[in-house]
mmCIF file of C-alpha atoms in Angstrom:
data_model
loop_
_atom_site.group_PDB
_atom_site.id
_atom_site.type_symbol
_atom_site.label_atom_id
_atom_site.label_comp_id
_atom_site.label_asym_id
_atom_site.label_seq_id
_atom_site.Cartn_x
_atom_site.Cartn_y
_atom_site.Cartn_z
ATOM 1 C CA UNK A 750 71.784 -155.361 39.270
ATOM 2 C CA UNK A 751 67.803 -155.818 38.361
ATOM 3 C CA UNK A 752 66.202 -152.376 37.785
ATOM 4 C CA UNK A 753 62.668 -152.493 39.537
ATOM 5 C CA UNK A 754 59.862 -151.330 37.873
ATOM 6 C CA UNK A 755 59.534 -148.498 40.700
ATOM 7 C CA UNK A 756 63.158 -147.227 39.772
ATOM 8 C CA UNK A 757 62.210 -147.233 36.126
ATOM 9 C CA UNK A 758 59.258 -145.043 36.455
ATOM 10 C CA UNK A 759 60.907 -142.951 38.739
ATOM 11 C CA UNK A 760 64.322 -142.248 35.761
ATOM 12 C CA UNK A 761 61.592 -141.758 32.821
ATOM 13 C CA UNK A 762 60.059 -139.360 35.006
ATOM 14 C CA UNK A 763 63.229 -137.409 35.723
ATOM 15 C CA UNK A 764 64.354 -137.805 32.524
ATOM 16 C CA UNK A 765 61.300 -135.889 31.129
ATOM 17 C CA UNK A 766 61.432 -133.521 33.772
ATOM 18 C CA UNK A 767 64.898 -132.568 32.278
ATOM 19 C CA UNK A 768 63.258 -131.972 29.232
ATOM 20 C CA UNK A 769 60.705 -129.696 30.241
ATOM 21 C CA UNK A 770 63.316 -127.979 32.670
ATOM 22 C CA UNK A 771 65.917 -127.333 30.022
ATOM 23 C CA UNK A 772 62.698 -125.737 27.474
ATOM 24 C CA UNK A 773 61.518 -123.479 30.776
ATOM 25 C CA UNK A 774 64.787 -122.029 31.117
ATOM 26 C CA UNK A 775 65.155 -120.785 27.498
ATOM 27 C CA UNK A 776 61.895 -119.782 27.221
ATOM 28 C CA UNK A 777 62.336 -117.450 30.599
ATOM 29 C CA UNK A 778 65.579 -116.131 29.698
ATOM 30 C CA UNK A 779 63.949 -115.051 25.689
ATOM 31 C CA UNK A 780 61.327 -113.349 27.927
ATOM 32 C CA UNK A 781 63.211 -111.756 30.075
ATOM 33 C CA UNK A 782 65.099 -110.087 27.433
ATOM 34 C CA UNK A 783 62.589 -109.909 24.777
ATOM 35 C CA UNK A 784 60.117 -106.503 23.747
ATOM 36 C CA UNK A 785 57.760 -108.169 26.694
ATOM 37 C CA UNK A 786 60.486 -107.925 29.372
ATOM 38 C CA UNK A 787 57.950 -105.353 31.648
ATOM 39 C CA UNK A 788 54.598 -107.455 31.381
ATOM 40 C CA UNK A 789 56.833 -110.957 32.333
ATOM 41 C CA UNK A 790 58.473 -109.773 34.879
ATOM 42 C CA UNK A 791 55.288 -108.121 36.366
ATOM 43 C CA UNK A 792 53.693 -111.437 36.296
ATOM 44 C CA UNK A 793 55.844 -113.117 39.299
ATOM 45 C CA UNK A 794 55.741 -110.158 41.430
ATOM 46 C CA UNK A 795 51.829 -110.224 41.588
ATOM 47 C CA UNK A 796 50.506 -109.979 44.959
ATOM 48 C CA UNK A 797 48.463 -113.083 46.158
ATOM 49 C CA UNK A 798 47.724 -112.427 49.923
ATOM 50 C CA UNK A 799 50.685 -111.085 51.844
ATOM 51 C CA UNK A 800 53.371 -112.031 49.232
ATOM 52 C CA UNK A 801 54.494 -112.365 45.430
ATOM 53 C CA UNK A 802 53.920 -114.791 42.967
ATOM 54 C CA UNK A 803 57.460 -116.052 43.380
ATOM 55 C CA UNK A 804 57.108 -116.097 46.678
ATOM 56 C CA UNK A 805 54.372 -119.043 46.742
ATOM 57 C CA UNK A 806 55.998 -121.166 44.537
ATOM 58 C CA UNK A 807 59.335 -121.004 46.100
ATOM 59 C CA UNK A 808 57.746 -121.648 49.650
ATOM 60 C CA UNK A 809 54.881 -123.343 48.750
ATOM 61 C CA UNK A 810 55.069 -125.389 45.971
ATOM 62 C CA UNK A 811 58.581 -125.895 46.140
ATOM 63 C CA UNK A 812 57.145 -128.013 49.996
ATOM 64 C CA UNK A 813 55.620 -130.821 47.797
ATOM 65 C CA UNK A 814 58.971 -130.782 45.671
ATOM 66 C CA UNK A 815 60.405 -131.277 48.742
ATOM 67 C CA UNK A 816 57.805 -133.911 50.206
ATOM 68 C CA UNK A 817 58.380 -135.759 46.737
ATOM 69 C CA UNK A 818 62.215 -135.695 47.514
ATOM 70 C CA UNK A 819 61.425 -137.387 51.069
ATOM 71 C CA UNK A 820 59.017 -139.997 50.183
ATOM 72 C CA UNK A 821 61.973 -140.888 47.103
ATOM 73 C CA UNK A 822 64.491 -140.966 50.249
ATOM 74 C CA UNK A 823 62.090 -142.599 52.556
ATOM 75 C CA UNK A 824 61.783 -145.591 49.686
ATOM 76 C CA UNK A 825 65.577 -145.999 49.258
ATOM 77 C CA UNK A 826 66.612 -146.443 52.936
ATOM 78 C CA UNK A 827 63.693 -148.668 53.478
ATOM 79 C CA UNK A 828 63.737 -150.994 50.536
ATOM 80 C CA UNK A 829 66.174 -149.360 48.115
ATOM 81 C CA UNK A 830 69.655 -148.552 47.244
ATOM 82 C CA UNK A 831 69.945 -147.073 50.725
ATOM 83 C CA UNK A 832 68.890 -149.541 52.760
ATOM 84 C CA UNK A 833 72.046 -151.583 53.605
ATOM 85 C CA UNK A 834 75.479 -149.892 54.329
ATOM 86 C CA UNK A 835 76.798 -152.036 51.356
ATOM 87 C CA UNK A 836 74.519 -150.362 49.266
ATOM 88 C CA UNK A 837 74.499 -146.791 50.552
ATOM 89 C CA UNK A 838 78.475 -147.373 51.005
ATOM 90 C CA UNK A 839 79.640 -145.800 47.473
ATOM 91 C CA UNK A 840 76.731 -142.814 46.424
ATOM 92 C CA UNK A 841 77.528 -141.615 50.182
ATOM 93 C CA UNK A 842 81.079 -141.602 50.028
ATOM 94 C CA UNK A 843 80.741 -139.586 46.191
ATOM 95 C CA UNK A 844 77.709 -137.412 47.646
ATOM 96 C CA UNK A 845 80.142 -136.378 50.653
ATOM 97 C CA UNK A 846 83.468 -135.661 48.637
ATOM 98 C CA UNK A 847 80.540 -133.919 45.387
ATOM 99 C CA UNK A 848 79.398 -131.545 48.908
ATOM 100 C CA UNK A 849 82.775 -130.852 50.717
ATOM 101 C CA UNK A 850 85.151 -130.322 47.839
ATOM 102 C CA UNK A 851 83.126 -127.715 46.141
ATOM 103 C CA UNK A 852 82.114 -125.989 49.448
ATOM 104 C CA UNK A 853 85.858 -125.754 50.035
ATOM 105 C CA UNK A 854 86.822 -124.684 46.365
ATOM 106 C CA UNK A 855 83.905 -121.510 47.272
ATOM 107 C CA UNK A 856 85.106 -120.881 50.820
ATOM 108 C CA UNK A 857 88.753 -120.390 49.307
ATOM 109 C CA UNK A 858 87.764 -117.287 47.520
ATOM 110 C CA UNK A 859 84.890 -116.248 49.434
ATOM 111 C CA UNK A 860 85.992 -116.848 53.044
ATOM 112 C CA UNK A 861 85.640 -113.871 55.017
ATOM 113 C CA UNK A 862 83.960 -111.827 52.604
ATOM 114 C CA UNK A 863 80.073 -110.758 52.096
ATOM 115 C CA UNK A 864 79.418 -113.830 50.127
ATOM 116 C CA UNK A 865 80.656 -116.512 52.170
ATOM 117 C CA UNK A 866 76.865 -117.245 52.880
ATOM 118 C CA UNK A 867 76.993 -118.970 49.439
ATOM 119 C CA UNK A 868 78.869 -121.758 49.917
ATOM 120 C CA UNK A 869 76.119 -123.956 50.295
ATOM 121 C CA UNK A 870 75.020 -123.325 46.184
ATOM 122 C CA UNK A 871 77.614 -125.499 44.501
ATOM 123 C CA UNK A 872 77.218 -128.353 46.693
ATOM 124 C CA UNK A 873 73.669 -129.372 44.876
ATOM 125 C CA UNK A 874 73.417 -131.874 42.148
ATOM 126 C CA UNK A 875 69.706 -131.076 40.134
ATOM 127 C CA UNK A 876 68.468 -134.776 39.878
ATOM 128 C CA UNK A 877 66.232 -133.582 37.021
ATOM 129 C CA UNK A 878 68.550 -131.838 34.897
ATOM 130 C CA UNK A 879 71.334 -134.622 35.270
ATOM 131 C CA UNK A 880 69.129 -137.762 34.440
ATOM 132 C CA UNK A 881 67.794 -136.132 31.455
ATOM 133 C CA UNK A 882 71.436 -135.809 30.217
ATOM 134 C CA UNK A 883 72.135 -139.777 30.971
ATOM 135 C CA UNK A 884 69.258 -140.396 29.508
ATOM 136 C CA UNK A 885 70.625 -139.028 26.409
ATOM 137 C CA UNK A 886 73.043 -142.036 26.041
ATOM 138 C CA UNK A 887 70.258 -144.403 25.600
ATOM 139 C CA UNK A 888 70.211 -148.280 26.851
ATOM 140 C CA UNK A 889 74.226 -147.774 27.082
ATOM 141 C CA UNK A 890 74.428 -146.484 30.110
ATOM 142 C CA UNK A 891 74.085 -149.609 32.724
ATOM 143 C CA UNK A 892 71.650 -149.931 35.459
ATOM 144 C CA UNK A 893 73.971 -149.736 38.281
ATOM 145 C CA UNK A 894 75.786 -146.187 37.000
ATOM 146 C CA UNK A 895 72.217 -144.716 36.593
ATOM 147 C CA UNK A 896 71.460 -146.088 40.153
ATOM 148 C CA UNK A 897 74.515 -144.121 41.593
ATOM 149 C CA UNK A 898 73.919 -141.032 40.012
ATOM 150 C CA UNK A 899 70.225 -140.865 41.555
ATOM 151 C CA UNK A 900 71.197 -142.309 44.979
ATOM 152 C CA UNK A 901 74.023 -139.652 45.388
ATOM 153 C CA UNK A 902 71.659 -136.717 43.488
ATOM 154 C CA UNK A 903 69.227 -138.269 46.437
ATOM 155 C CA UNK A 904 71.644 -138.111 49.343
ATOM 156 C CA UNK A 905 72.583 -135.024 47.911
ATOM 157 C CA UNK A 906 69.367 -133.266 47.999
ATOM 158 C CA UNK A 907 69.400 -134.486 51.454
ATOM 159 C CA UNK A 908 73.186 -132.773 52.926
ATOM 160 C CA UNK A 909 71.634 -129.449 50.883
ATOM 161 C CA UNK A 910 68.411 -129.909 52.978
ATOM 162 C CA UNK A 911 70.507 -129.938 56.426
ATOM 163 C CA UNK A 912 72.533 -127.160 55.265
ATOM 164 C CA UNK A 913 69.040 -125.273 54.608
ATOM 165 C CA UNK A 914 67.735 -126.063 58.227
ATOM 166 C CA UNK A 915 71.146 -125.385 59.764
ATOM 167 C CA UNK A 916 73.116 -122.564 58.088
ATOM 168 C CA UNK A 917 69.856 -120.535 56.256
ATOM 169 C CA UNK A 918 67.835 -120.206 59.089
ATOM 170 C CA UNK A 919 67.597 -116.869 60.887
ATOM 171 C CA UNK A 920 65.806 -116.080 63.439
ATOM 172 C CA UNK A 921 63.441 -118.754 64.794
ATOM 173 C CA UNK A 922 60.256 -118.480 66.844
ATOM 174 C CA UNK A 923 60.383 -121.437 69.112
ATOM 175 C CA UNK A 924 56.717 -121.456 69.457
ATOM 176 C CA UNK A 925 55.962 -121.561 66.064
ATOM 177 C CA UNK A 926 58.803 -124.238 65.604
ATOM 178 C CA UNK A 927 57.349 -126.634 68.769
ATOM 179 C CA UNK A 928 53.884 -126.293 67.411
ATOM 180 C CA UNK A 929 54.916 -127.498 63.890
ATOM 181 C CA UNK A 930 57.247 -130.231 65.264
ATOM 182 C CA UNK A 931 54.357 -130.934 67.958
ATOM 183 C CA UNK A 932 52.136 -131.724 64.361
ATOM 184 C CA UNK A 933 54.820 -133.801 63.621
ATOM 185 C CA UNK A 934 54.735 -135.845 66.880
ATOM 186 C CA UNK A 935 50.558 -136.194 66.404
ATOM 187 C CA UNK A 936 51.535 -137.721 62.831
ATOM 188 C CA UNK A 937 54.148 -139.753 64.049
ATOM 189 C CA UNK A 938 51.719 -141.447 66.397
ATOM 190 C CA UNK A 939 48.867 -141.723 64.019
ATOM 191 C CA UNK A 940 51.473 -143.754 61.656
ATOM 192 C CA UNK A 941 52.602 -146.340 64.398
ATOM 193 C CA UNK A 942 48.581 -146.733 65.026
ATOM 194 C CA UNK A 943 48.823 -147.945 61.302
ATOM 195 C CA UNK A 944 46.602 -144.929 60.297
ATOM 196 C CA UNK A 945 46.376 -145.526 56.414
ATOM 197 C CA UNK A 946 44.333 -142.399 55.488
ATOM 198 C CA UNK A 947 46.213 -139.856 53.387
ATOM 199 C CA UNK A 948 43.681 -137.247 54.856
ATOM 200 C CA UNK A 949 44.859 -136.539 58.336
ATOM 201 C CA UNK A 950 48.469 -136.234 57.280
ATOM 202 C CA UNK A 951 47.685 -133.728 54.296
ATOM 203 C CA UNK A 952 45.860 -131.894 56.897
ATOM 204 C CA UNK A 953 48.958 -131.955 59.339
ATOM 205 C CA UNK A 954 51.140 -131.242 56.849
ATOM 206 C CA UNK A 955 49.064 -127.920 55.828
ATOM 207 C CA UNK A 956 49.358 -127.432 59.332
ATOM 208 C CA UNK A 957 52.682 -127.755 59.386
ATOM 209 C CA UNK A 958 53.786 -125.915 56.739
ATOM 210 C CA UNK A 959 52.171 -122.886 58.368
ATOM 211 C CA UNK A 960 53.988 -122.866 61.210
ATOM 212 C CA UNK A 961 56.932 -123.705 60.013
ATOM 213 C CA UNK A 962 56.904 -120.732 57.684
ATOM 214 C CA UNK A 963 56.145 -118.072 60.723
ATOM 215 C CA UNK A 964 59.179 -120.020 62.668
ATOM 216 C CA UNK A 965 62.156 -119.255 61.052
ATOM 217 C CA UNK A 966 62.870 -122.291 59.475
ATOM 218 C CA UNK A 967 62.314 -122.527 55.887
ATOM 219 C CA UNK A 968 58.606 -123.831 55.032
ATOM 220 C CA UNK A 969 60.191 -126.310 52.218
ATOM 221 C CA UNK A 970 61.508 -128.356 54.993
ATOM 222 C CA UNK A 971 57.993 -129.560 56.010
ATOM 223 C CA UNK A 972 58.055 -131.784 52.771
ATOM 224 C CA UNK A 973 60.621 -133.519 54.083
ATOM 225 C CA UNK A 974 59.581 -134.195 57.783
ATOM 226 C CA UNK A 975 55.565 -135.053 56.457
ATOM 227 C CA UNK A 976 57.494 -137.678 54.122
ATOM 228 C CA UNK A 977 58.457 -139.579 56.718
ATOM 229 C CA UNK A 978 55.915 -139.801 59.265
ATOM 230 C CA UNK A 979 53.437 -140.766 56.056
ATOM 231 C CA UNK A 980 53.228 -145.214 56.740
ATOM 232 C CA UNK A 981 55.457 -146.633 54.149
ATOM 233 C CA UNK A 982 54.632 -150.240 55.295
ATOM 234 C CA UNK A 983 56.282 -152.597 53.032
ATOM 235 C CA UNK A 984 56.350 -150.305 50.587
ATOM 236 C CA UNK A 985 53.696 -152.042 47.852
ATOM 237 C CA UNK A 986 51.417 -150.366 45.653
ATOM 238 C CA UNK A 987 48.983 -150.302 48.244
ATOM 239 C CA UNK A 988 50.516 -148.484 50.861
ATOM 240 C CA UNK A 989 49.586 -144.539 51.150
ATOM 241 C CA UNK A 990 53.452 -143.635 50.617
ATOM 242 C CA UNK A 991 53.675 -145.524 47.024
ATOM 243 C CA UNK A 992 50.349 -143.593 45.863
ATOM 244 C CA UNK A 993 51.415 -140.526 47.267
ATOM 245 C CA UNK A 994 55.085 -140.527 45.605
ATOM 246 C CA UNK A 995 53.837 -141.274 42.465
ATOM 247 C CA UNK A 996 50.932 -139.373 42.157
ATOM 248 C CA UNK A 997 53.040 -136.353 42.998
ATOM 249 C CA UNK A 998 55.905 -137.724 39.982
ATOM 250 C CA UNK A 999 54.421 -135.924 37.202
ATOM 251 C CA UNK A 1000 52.813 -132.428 39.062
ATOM 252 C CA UNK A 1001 56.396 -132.056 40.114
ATOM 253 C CA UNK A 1002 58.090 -132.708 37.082
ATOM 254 C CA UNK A 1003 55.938 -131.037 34.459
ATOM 255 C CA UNK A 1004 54.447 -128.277 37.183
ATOM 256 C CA UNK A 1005 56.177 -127.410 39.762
ATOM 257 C CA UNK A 1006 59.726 -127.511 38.879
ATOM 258 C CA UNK A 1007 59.059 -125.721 35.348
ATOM 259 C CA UNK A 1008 57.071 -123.119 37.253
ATOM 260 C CA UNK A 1009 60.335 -122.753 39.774
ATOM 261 C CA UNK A 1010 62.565 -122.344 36.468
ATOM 262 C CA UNK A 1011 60.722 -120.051 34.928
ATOM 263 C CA UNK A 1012 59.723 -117.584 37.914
ATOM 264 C CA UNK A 1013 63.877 -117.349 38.807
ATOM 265 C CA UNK A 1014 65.317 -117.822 35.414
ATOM 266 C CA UNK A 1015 63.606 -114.745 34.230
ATOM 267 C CA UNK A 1016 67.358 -112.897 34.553
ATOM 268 C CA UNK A 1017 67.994 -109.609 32.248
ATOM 269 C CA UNK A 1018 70.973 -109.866 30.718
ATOM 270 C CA UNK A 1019 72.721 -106.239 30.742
ATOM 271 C CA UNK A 1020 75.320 -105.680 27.922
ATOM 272 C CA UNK A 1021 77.863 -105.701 30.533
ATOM 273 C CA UNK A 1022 76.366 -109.162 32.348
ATOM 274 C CA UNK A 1023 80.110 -111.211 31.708
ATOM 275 C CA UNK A 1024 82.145 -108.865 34.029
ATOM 276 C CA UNK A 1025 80.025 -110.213 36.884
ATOM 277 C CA UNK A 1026 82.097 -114.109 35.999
ATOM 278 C CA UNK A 1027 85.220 -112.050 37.698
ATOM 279 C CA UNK A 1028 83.618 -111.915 41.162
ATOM 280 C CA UNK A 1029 84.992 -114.146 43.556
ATOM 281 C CA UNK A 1030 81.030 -115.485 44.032
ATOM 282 C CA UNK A 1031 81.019 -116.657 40.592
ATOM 283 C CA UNK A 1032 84.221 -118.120 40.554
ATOM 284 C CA UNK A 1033 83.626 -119.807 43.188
ATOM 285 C CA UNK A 1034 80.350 -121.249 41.951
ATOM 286 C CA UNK A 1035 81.464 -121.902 38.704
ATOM 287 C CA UNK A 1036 84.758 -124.067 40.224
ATOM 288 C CA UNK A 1037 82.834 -125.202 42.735
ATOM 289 C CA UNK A 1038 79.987 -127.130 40.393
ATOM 290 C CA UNK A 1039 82.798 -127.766 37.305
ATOM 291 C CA UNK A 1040 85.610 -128.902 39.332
ATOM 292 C CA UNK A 1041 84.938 -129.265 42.967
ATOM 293 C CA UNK A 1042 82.337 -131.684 42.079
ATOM 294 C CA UNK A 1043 83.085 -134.597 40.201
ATOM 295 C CA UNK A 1044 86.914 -134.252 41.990
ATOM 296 C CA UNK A 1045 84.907 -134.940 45.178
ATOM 297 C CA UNK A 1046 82.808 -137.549 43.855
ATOM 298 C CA UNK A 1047 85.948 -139.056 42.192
ATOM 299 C CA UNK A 1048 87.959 -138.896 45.062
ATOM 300 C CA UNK A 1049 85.955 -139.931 47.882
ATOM 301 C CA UNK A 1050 84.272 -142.699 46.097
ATOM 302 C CA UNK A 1051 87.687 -144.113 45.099
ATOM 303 C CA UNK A 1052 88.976 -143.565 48.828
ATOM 304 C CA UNK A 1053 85.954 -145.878 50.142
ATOM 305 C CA UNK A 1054 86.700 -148.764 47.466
ATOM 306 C CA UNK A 1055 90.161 -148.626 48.010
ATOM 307 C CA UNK A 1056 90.225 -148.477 51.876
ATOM 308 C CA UNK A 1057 87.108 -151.368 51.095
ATOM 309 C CA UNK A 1058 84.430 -149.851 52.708
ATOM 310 C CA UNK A 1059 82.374 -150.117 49.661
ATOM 311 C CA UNK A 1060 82.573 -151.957 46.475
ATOM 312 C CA UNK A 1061 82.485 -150.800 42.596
ATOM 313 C CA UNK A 1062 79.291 -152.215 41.058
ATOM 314 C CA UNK A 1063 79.902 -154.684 38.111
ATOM 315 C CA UNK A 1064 80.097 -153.322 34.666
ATOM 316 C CA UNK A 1065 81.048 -149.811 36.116
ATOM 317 C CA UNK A 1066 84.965 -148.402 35.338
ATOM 318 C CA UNK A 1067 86.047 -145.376 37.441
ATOM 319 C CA UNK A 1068 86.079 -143.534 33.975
ATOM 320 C CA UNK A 1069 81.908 -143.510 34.441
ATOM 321 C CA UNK A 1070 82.028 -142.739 37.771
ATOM 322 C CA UNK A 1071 84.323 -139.412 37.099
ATOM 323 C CA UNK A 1072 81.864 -138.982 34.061
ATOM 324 C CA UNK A 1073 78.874 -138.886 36.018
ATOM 325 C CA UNK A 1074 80.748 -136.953 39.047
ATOM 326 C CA UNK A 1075 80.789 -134.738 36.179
ATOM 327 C CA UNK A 1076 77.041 -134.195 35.724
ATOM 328 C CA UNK A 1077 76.711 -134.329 39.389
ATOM 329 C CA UNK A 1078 77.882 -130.341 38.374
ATOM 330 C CA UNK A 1079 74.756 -129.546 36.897
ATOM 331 C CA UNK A 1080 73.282 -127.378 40.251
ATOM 332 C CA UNK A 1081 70.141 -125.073 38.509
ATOM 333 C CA UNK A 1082 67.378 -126.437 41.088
ATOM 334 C CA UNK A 1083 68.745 -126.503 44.203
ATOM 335 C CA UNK A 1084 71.591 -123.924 43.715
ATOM 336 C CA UNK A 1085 68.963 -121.105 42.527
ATOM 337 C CA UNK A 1086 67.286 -122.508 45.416
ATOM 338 C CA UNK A 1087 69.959 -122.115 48.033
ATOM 339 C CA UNK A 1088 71.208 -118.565 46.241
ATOM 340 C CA UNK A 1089 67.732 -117.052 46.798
ATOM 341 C CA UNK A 1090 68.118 -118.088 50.556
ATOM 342 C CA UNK A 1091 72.025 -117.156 51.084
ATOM 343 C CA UNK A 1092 71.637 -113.796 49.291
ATOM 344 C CA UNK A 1093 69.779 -110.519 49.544
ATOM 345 C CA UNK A 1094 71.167 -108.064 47.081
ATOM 346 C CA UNK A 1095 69.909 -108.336 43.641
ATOM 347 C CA UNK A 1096 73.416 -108.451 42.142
ATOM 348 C CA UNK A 1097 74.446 -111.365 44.275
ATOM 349 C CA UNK A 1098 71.296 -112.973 43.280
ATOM 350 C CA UNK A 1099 71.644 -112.436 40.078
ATOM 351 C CA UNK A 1100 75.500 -113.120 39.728
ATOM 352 C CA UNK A 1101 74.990 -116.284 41.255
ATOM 353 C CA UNK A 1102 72.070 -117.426 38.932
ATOM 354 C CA UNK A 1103 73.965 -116.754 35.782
ATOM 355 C CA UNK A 1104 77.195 -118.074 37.155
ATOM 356 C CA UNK A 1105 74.898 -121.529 37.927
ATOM 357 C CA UNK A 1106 73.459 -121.730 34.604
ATOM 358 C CA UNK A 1107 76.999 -121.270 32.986
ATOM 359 C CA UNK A 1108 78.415 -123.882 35.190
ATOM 360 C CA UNK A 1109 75.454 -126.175 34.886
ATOM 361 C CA UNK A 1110 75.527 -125.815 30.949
ATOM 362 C CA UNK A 1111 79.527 -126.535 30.737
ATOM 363 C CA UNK A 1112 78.873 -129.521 33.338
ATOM 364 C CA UNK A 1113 75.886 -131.250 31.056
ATOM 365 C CA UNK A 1114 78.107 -130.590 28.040
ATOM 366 C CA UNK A 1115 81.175 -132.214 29.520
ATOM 367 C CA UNK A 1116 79.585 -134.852 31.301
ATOM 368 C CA UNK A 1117 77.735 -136.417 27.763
ATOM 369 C CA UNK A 1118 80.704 -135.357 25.970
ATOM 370 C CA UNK A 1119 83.226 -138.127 28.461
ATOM 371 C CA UNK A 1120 80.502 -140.471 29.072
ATOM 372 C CA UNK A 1121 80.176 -141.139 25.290
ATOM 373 C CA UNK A 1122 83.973 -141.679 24.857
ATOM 374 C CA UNK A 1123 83.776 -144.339 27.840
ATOM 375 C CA UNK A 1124 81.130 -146.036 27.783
ATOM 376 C CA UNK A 1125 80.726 -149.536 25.781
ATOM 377 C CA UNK A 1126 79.084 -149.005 22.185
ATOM 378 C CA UNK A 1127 75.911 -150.562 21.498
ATOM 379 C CA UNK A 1128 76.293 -154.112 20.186
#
């Protein structure tokens, strides 16, 4: 399987992102807890406008991680490792088992009580935070393992999007909502007239997002609609998408996903923090990304080869699938994400978060730990 230039620069990216990601988080949690835990604290809550600090990078910036996550989609079902069902066949069938299983695994504990709302967190895989691990194994790991790990993190990202739009939207203000999705439309037809100005669909987009924030219907989701009504063409260096996508590559990476770490890792740890891991939330959570997940990925993804709706790529043993179902465990991005949105009690909130991090840290460990033991030595 030949690993195109655009995939390459797209895993180094990722793989820094990691980096920076894992260095954040520390650094948050040190402040948090440190002699300056008043004046860091007080730094996300400042008012800008109408809302916090926090507030604008979880619905604002968090949009062009979002929009970055589309136009990454957009490529792979055009010209990628989505675009055929032969191709799409085997990180679909592990991104559906790495989404159901653990959903199931929280819903068993939490079903019926105050936190059911949560079962949505341990169903994400943080692309970031996973490829930084794989990267750690150097040129050992194969093309074709590190291409299903980011096709299911991608098709991932997108089942934790639909459960956004479906299950964490309240109330909705159908005007608001038809005048963003009327934007939309406008786009739509300005791409089929082969419009290949970035300007009027930034513009839209802004647009957009402004409606779509006073509609009900959480503003991040505009990324993902603008992504695809932006012309990919035939997807060449030249086309508006291509610029856009990687333009955005390192703002997101060293930006605007360090900024999201660090303005909702900033958790005070109380002497008393661990009796928290006994709540049937974290437990949940914690079995959910540990367990639920790379069972699911396992599972399903050996269902669909055996029942031969999709094939095993060459080089790849179902030991390396199981290890990277493993890191599919790691959650942080989207999980905080989808906690902040299921949740309104600080104790939830913060349960959840450290419950995530734990999981996410036990996942990363595990998953480098069995994927060096089973994967071929350098030569």
């Amino acid at each position: 399987m030949k690993e195109t230039n655009l995939f390459k620069s797209f895993f180094e990216s990722e793989k820094a992102g990691g980096i920076i990601l894992i260095f954040a988080t520390l650094s948050s949690l040190l402040l948090a807890n440190s002699i300056f835990q008043t004046e860091y604290l007080q730094i996300w809550n400042v008012a800008i406008g109408n809302h916090s600090l926090v507030h604008w990078i979880n619905d604002g910036l968090m949009t062009i991680f979002f929009l970055l996550i589309g136009l990454e989609l957009e490529r792979e079902v055009y010209i990628g490792e989505l675009s055929t069902l032969k191709k799409a066949a085997l990180p679909l069938f592990g991104a559906l088992g790495g989404m159901v299983v653990p959903a199931l695994i929280y819903l068993y504990f939490n079903f019926g009580t105050s936190t059911q709302s949560g079962a949505g967190i341990p169903m994400a895989t943080d692309i970031a935070f996973a490829i930084g691990i794989l990267s750690l194994l150097g040129n050992r790991v194969p093309t074709s393992l590190k291409i299903f790990l980011t096709a299911l993190a991608v098709i991932d990202d997108l089942g934790a999007i639909i459960i956004i739009a479906i299950f964490y939207t309240s109330t909705i203000s159908f005007l608001n909502l038809g005048i963003a999705l009327g934007i939309m439309g406008v786009l739509f037809v300005l791409n089929r007239l082969k419009v290949n100005s970035l300007f009027p669909y930034i513009i839209g987009g802004i647009l957009m997002w402004y409606f779509m924030l006073n509609s009900g219907v959480h503003a991040t989701i505009t990324g993902v609609l603008l992504a695809f009504v932006i012309p990919f063409g035939d997807g060449k260096k030249e086309n508006i998408s291509y610029k856009l996508q990687h333009f955005l590559h390192n703002p997101v990476a060293f930006i605007i996903l360090p900024l999201f770490a660090l303005a909702n890792t900033c958790i005070i740890i109380n002497s008393d923090w661990y009796e928290g891991l006994t709540h049937s939330n974290s437990i949940g959570i914690i079995l959910g990304l540990i367990i639920g997940k790379p069972l699911g990925i396992w599972i399903l993804s050996y269902l669909g080869v055996t029942l031969g709706l999709c094939i095993l790529p060459k080089g790849l043993q179902w030991k390396n699938i199981f290890g990277a179902g493993i890191l599919g465990g790691i959650g942080f991005t989207m999980s905080i994400f989808i906690t902040l949105l299921a949740f309104d009690t600080d104790s939830d909130i913060v349960n959840s978060k450290i419950a995530i991090l734990i999981a996410s840290f036990i996942a990363a460990i595990s998953g480098f730990v069995i994927l060096n033991l089973t994967l071929k030595p350098n030569k």
